[in-house]
Coordinates of C-alpha atoms in Angstrom, one line a residue:
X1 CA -4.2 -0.7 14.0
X2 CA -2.5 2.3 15.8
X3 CA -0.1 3.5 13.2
X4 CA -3.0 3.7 10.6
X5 CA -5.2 5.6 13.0
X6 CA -2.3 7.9 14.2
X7 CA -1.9 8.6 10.6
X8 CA -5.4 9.0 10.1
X9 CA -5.7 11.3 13.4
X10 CA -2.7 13.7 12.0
X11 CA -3.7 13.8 8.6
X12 CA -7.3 15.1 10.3
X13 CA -5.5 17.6 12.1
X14 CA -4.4 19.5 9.6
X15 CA -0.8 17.7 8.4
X16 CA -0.9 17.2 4.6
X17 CA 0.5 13.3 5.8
X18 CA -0.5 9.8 4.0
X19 CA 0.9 6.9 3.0
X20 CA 1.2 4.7 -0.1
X21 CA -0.4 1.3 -0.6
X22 CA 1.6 -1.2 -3.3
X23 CA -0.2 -4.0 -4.0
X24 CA 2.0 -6.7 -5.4
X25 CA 3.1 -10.2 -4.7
X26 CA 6.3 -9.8 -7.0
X27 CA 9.4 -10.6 -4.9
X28 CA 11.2 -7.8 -6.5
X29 CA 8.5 -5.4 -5.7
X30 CA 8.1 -5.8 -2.3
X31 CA 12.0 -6.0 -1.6
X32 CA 12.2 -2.6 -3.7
X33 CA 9.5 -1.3 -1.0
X34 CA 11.1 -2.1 1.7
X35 CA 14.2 -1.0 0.8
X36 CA 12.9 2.1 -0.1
X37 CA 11.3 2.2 3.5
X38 CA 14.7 1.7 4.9
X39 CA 16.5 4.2 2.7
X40 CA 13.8 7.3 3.6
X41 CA 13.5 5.6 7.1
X42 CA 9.8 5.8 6.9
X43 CA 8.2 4.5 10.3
X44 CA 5.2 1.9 8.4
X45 CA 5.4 0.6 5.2
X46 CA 2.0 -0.8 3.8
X47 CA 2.2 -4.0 1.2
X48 CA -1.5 -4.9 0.2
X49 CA -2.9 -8.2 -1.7
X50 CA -6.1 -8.3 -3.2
X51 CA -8.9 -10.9 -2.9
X52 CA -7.6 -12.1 -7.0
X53 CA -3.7 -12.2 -6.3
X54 CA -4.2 -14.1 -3.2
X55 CA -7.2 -16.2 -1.5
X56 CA -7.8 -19.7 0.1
X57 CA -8.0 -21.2 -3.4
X58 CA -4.3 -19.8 -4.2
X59 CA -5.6 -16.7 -6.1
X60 CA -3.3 -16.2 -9.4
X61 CA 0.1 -16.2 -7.5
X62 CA -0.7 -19.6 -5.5
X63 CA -0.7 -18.4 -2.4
X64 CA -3.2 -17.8 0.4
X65 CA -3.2 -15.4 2.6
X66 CA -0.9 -17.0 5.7
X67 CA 1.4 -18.2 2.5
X68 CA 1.7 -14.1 1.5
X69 CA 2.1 -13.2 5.1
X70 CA 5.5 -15.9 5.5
X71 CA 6.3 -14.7 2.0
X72 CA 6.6 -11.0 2.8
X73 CA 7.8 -11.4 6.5
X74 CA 10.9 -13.6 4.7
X75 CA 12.0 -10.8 2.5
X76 CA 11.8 -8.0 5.6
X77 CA 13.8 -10.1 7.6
X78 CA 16.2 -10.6 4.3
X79 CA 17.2 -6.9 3.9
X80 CA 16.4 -6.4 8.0
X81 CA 13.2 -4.3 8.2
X82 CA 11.4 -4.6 11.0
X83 CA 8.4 -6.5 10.3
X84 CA 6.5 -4.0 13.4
X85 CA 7.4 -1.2 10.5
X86 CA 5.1 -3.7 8.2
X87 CA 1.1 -3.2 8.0
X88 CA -0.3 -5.6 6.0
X89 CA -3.9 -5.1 3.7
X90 CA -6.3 -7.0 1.9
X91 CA -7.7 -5.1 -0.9
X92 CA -11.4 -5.6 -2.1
X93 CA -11.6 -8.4 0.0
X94 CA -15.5 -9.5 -0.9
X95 CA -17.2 -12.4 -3.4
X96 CA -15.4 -10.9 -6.4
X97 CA -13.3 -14.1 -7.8
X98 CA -16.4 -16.0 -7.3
X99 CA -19.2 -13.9 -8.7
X100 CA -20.1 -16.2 -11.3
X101 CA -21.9 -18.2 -8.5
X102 CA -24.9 -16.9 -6.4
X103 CA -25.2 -14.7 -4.1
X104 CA -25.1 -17.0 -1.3
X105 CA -22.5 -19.2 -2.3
X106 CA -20.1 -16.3 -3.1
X107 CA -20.8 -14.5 0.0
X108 CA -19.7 -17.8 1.8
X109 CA -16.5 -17.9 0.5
X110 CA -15.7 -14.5 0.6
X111 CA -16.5 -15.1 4.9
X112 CA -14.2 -17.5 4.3
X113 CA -11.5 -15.5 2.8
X114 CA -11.9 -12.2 4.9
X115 CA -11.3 -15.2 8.2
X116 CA -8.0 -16.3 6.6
X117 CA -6.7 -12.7 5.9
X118 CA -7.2 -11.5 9.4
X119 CA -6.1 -14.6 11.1
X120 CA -3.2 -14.3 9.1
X121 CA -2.3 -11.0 10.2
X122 CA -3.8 -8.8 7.9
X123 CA -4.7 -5.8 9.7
X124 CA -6.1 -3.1 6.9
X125 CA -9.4 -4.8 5.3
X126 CA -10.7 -3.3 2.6
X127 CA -14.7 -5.0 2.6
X128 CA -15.6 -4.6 -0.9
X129 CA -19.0 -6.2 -1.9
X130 CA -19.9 -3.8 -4.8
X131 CA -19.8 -6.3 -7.9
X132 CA -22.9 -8.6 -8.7
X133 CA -22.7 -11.9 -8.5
X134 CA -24.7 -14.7 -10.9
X135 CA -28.2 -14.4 -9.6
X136 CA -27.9 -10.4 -8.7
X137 CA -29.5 -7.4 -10.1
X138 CA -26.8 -4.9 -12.2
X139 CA -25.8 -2.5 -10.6
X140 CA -26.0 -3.6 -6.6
X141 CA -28.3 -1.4 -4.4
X142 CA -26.3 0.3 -2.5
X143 CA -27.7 -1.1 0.7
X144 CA -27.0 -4.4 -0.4
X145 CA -23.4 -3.6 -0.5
X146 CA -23.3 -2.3 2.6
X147 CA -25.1 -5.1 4.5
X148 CA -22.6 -7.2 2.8
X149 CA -19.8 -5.5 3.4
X150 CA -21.0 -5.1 7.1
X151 CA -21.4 -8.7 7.6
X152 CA -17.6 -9.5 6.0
X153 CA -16.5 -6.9 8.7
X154 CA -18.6 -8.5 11.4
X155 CA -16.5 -11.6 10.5
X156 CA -13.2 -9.8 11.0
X157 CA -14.1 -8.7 14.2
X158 CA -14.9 -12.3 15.3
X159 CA -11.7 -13.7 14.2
X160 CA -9.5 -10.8 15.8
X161 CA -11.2 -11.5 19.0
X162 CA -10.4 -15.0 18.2
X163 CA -6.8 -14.5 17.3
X164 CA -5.8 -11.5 19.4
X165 CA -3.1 -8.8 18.3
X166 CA -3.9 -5.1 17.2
X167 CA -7.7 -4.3 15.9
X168 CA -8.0 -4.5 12.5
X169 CA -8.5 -1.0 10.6
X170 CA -11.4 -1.3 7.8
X171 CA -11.9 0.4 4.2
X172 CA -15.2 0.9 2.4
X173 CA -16.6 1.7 -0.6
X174 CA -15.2 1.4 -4.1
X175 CA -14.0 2.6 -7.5
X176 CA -15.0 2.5 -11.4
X177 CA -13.3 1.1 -13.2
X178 CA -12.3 -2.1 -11.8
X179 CA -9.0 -2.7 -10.0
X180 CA -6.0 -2.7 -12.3
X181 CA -6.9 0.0 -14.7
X182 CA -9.9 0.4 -17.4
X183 CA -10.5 -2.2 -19.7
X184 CA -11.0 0.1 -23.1
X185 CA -10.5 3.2 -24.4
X186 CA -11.3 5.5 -21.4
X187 CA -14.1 8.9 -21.5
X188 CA -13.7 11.4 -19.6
X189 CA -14.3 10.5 -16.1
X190 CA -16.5 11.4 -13.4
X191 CA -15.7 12.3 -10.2
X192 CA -17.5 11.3 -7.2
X193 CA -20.3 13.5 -5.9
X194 CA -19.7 14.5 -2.4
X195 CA -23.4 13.4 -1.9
X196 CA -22.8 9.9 -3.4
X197 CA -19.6 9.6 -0.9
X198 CA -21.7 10.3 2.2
X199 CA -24.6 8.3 1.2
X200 CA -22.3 5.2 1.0
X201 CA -20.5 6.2 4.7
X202 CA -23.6 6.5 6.2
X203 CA -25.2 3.2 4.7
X204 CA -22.6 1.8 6.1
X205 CA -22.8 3.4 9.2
X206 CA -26.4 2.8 9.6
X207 CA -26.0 -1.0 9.2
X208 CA -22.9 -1.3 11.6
X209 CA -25.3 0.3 13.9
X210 CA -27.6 -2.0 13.0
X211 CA -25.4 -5.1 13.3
X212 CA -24.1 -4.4 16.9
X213 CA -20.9 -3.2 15.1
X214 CA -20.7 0.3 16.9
X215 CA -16.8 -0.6 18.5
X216 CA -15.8 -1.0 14.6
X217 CA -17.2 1.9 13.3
X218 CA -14.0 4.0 14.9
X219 CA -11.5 2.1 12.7
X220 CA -13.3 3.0 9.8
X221 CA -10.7 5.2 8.3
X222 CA -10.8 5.4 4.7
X223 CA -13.5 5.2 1.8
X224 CA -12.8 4.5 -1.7
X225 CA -14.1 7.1 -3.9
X226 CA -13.1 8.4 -7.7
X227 CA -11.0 11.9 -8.0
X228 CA -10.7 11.5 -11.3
X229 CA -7.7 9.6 -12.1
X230 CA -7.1 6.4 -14.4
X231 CA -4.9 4.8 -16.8
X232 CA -6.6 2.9 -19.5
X233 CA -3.8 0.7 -22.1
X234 CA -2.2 3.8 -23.4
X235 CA -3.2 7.1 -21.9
X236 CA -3.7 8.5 -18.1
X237 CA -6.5 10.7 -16.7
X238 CA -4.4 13.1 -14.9
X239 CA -5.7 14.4 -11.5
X240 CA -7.7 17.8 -11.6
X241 CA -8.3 19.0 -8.6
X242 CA -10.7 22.2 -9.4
X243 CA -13.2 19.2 -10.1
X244 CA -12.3 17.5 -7.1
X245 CA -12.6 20.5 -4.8
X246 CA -16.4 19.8 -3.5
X247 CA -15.8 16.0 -3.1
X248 CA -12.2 17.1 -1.4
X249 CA -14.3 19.0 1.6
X250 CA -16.9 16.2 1.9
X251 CA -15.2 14.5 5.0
X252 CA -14.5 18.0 6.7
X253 CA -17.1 17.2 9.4
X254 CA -16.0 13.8 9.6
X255 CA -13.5 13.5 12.1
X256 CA -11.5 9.9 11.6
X257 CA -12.0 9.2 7.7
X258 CA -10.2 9.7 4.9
X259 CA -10.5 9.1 1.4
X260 CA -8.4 6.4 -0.2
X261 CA -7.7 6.4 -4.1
X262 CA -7.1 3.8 -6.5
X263 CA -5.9 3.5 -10.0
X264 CA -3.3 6.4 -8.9
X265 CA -0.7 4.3 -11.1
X266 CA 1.1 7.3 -13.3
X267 CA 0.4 10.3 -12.0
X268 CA 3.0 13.1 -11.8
X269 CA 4.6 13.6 -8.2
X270 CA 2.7 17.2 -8.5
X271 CA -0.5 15.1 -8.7
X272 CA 0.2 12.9 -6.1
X273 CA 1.0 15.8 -3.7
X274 CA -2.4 17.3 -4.6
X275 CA -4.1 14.3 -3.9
X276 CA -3.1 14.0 -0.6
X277 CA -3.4 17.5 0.3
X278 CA -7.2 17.3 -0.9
X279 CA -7.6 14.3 1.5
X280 CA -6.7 11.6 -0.4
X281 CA -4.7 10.1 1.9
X282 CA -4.1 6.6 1.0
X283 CA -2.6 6.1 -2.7
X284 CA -3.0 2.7 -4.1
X285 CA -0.3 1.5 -6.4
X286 CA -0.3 -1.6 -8.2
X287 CA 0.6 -1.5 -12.1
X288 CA 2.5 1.3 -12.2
X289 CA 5.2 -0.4 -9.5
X290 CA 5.0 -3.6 -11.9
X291 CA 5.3 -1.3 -15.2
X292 CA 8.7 -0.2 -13.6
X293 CA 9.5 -3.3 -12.9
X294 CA 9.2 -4.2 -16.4
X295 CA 11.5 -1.7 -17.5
X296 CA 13.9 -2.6 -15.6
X297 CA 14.3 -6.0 -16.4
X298 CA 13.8 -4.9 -20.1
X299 CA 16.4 -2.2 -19.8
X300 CA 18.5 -5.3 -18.7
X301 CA 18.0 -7.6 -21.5
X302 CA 19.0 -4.4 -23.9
X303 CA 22.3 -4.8 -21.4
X304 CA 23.0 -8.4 -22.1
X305 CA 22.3 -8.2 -26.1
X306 CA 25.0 -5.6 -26.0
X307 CA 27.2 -7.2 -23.3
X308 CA 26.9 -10.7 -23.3
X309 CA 27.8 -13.6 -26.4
X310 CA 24.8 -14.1 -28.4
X311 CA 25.3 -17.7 -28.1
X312 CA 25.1 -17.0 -23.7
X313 CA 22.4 -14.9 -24.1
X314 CA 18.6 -15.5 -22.1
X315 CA 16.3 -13.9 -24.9
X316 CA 14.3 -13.2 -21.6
X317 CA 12.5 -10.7 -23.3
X318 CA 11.3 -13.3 -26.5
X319 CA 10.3 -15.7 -24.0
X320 CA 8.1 -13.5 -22.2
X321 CA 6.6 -12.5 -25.2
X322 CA 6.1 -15.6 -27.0
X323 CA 4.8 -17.3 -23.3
X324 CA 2.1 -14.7 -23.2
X325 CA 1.4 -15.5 -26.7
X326 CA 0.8 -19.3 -25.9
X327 CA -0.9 -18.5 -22.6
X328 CA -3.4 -15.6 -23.2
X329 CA -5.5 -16.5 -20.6
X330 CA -4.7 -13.0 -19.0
X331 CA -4.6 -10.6 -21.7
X332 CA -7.5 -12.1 -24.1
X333 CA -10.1 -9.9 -23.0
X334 CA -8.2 -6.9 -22.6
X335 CA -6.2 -6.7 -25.7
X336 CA -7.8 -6.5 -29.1
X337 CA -5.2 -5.7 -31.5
X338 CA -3.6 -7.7 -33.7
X339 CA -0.1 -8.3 -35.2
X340 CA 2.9 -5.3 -34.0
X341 CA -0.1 -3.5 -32.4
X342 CA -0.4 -6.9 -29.7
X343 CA 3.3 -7.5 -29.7
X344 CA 3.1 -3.4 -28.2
X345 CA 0.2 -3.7 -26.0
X346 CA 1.7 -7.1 -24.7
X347 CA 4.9 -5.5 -23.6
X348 CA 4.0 -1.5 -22.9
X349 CA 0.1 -1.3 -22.3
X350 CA 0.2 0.8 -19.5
X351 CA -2.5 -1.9 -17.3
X352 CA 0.9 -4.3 -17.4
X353 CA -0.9 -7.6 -18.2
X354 CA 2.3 -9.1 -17.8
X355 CA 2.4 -8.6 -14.5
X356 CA 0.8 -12.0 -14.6
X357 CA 3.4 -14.1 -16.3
X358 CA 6.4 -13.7 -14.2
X359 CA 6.0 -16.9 -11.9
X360 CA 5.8 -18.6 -15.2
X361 CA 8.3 -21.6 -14.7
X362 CA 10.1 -20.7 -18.2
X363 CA 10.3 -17.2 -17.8
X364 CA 11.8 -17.3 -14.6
X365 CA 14.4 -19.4 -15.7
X366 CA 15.0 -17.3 -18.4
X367 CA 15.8 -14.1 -15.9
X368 CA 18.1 -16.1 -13.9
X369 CA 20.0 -16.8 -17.0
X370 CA 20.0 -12.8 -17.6
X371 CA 20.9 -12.2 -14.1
X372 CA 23.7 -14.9 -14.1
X373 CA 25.1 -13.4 -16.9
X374 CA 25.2 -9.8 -15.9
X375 CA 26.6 -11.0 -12.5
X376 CA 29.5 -13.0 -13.6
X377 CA 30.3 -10.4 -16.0
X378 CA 29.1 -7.0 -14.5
X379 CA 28.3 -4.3 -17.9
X380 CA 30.5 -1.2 -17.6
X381 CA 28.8 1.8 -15.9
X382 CA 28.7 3.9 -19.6
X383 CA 26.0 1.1 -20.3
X384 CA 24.0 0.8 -17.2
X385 CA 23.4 4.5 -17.4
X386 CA 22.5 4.2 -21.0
X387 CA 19.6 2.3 -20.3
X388 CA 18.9 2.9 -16.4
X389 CA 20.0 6.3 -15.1
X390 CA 17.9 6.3 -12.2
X391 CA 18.8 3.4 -11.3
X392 CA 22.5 3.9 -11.9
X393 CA 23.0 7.2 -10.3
X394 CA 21.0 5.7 -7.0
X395 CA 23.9 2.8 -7.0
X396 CA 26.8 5.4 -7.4
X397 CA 25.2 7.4 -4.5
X398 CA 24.6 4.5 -2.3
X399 CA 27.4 2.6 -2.9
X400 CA 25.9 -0.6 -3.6
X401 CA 27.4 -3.4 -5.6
X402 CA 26.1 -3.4 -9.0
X403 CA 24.0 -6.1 -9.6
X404 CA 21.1 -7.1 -11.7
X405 CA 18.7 -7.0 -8.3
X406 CA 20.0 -3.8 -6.6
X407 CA 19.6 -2.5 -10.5
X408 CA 16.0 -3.7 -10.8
X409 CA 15.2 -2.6 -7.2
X410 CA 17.2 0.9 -7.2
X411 CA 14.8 1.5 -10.7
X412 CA 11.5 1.0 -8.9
X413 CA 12.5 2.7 -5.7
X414 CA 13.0 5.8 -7.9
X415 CA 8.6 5.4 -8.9
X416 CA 8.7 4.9 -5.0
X417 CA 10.4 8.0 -4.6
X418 CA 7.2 10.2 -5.8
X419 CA 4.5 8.6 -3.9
X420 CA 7.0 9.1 -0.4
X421 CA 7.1 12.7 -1.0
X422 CA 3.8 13.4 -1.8
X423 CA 2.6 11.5 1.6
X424 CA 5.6 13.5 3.4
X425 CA 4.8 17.5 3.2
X426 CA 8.9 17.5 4.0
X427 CA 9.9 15.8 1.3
X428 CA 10.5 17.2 -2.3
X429 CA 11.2 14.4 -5.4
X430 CA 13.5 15.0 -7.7
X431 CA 10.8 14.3 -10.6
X432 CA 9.0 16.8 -8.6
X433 CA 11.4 19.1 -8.9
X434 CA 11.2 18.6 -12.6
X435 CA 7.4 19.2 -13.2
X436 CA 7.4 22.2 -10.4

């Protein structure tokens, strides 16, 4: 994938450059992104799905991967992005949703899924085989990760040949915690050894090698690794770069590979720059795009209770509680507390468990209730800018007509706004400005 490895290639050259991964399958979302894209005029903009949100059983949002691919190409060609100005990713693409069967018969569908991702057009593959499945010691050797991973990769390079269109670009390695923020209380955490980094590239190496996947090995561009960053229900590990400083240098020698960090959901825009300047070049964003997201459309219920006749009123925000009450499917093992301490973590936990429940049939008909209603009768601006400045000041400068999406969109293009300047040494925030 040439604009990855042209990244990739500058960044390695000496230009403080990256680029920031949201992962989402939230309409909003990925209209926000790209709309953010269009605003900055950045050349790529990289919208990822990972092997839980979408596979070829449906994942959590229904969809497979050719279904996400139509899905995000349909809301680019909305708003008139360029869909060449799109790279698409599959994150942790491996046996993950299926490790409570064997080896074997995860690895099998996991083949399965990485062949639908890239036939689909997915051309950044993370190959993630770190988690054990049913029958499989704890933890994973690491050369059984990277034989696993290898072989997932082998089956991406069958299908591009297969498929044609640009080479796909691959990932490796992993983080700890899991995807989508710690489960618990969080310790302090440890950084990744520079020793522990290489010993995973060149596993993986070795077995590419190995495999007969030496014309692959190029487009390896990234690892996953842990700088020290993570958000755990109500607290973030902010990034500390003196303890990242040895692990930052690892890839010096190392002339097409970057790092690429996860779980960088809440850092400050200082922190993000520092990231990338230490070589984290790739910053994934998932929950903290979502957690936006959520107050906006929280902000706008506070507008309709205010605005709108009780008796027109959605009550979107007491449905969405009271659905994730009745289906706690997705927050069960993750929240604990009980009474106004789970009516908090349901709605504020900083993972965003209820990034889940917005496809739920009654919730979305609640929001297009709220949205009605705050489009046939737009709030006065001395109310939108009580409860979204950001938001309402990026309307005012733009222009736009104020509505509940450009509202919702505007709000998370201002998170945006801090990952674009730290992967664009040019660029200066205005929340940076704030914590300079």
């Amino acid at each position: 994938m040439k604009a990855m490895l042209d990244l990739v290639a500058r960044h390695k050259a000496g230009k403080a450059v990256g680029i920031t991964s949201v992962c989402s399958a939230h309409p909003l979302v990925v209209e926000a992104s790209f709309a953010h894209a269009l605003k900055v005029g950045a050349d790529i903009t990289l919208i990822e799905a990972t092997c839980n949100q979408v596979n070829q059983d449906g994942g959590y949002t229904g969809m497979q991967p050719a279904d996400f691919v139509a899905f995000v190409y349909a809301i680019a060609d909305r708003i008139g992005l360029s869909r060449d100005r799109i790279v698409l990713g599959g994150d942790h693409l491996g046996p993950n949703p299926w490790t409570h069967l064997s080896a074997d018969e995860a690895m099998l569908k996991a083949e399965v899924l990485i062949e639908a991702y890239v036939a689909a057009g997915f051309r950044k593959i993370h190959a993630d085989c770190s988690m054990s499945c049913a029958d499989d010691p704890v933890p994973l050797p690491e050369d059984t990760i990277a034989r696993r991973a290898a072989r997932l990769i082998a089956i991406a390079e069958t299908t591009h040949q297969r498929v044609g269109g640009e080479a796909p670009v691959y990932v490796i390695g992993t983080e700890v915690p899991v995807p989508g923020g710690a489960h618990e209380d969080l310790p302090e955490l440890e950084v990744t050894t520079p020793e522990a980094a290489l010993v995973t590239i060149n596993a993986h190496k070795a077995i590419f090698a190995e495999l007969g996947l030496n014309q692959a090995w190029p487009r390896v561009i990234a690892t996953v690794v842990q700088p020290g960053v993570e958000f755990d229900h109500h607290k973030v590990i902010d990034y500390d770069r003196a303890k990242a400083v040895k692990l930052s240098h690892a890839l010096d020698k190392l002339d097409t590979l970057v790092f690429e960090a996860h779980s960088t959901d809440y850092q400050t825009p200082k922190a993000l720059k520092q990231l990338v300047e230490d070589h984290f070049a790739v910053l994934k964003v998932g929950p903290g795009v979502t957690f936006a997201l959520r107050e906006a459309l929280w902000a706008l219920d506070a507008i309709e209770r205010e605005w709108i006749v009780p008796e027109q009123q959605s009550g979107f925000r007491d449905v969405v509680v009271e659905r994730m009450k009745a289906e706690p499917k997705n927050w069960t093992k993750y929240y604990h507390a009980t009474g106004a301490d789970l009516r908090f973590d349901l709605q504020y936990s900083l993972s965003d468990r209820i990034r889940y429940y917005w496809p739920d049939g009654q919730i979305t008909a609640a929001q297009e209730v709220m949205f009605k209603n705050l489009t046939r009768s737009a709030p006065p601006l001395a109310l939108v800018s009580q409860y979204l400045p950001d938001a309402y000041a990026i309307i005012r400068d733009g222009g736009l007509k104020l509505t509940p999406e450009h509202l919702v969109i505007a709000h998370i293009g201002a998170t945006l706004d801090a990952y674009y300047a730290a992967c664009t040494p040019e660029t200066v925030s205005a929340l940076e400005l704030i914590y300079a």
